[in-house]
Amino acid sequence: MFKNIKTAQMLEQERYEAEAEKVRAERDRLLKETDYLMMPDYPIADKTALQTYRQALRDITEQTGFPFNTTFPEMPEAY
């Protein structure tokens, strides 16, 4: 009879999961945009800055406040 009733906790979990999925999708998009820059034969001046940027993207789920208060890193200027 009451199978479809959701508790406040269930609704909050659904909200969390939906927002986390949005953040991960954006993170994945940003990583894909820079994949070609990491190829060994791609001429790039500062690969270290790009590697740091990409690692920060991968670590985004570890931020305090994830997923509702997520700060995306800035892509290095040279790219």
Coordinates of C-alpha atoms in Angstrom, one line a residue:
M1 CA 0.0 0.0 0.0
F2 CA 2.8 2.5 0.9
K3 CA 5.5 1.1 -1.5
N4 CA 6.0 4.3 -3.4
I5 CA 6.4 6.6 -0.5
K6 CA 9.9 8.1 -0.2
T7 CA 11.4 9.3 3.0
A8 CA 13.2 12.6 3.2
Q9 CA 16.5 10.7 3.4
M10 CA 15.7 8.8 0.2
L11 CA 14.8 12.0 -1.6
E12 CA 18.1 13.7 -0.4
Q13 CA 20.1 10.6 -1.6
E14 CA 18.4 10.9 -5.0
R15 CA 19.2 14.6 -5.2
Y16 CA 22.8 13.9 -4.2
E17 CA 23.2 11.1 -6.8
A18 CA 21.7 13.3 -9.6
E19 CA 24.0 16.2 -8.8
A20 CA 27.1 13.9 -8.5
E21 CA 26.3 12.5 -11.9
K22 CA 26.1 16.0 -13.4
V23 CA 29.5 16.9 -11.9
R24 CA 31.1 13.7 -13.0
A25 CA 29.7 14.2 -16.6
E26 CA 31.2 17.7 -16.7
R27 CA 34.5 16.4 -15.3
D28 CA 34.6 13.6 -17.9
R29 CA 33.9 16.1 -20.7
L30 CA 36.7 18.3 -19.6
L31 CA 39.1 15.4 -19.4
K32 CA 38.1 14.3 -22.9
E33 CA 38.8 17.8 -24.2
T34 CA 42.4 17.4 -23.2
D35 CA 43.1 13.8 -24.0
Y36 CA 44.8 14.5 -27.2
L37 CA 47.2 16.9 -25.5
M38 CA 48.6 14.0 -23.4
M39 CA 49.7 11.9 -26.4
P40 CA 53.5 11.3 -26.2
D41 CA 54.1 12.8 -29.7
Y42 CA 52.0 16.0 -29.2
P43 CA 54.2 19.1 -29.0
I44 CA 53.4 20.8 -25.7
A45 CA 55.6 23.1 -23.7
D46 CA 54.3 22.5 -20.2
K47 CA 53.0 19.0 -19.9
T48 CA 53.3 19.1 -16.1
A49 CA 50.8 21.9 -15.7
L50 CA 48.3 20.0 -17.9
Q51 CA 48.9 16.8 -15.9
T52 CA 48.2 18.7 -12.7
Y53 CA 45.0 20.1 -14.1
R54 CA 43.8 16.7 -15.2
Q55 CA 44.7 15.2 -11.8
A56 CA 42.7 17.9 -10.1
L57 CA 39.7 17.0 -12.4
R58 CA 40.0 13.4 -11.4
D59 CA 40.2 14.3 -7.7
I60 CA 37.1 16.5 -7.9
T61 CA 34.9 13.9 -6.2
E62 CA 37.2 14.2 -3.1
Q63 CA 36.4 17.9 -2.6
T64 CA 34.7 19.0 0.6
G65 CA 31.2 19.9 -0.4
F66 CA 31.0 17.5 -3.4
P67 CA 28.7 17.5 -5.3
F68 CA 26.8 20.6 -4.3
N69 CA 29.8 22.9 -3.8
T70 CA 32.2 21.8 -6.4
T71 CA 35.0 24.1 -7.8
F72 CA 36.4 23.0 -11.1
P73 CA 40.1 23.7 -11.7
E74 CA 41.2 26.3 -14.2
M75 CA 42.7 24.9 -17.4
P76 CA 46.3 26.2 -17.8
E77 CA 46.6 29.3 -20.1
A78 CA 48.8 27.8 -22.7
Y79 CA 46.1 25.5 -24.0

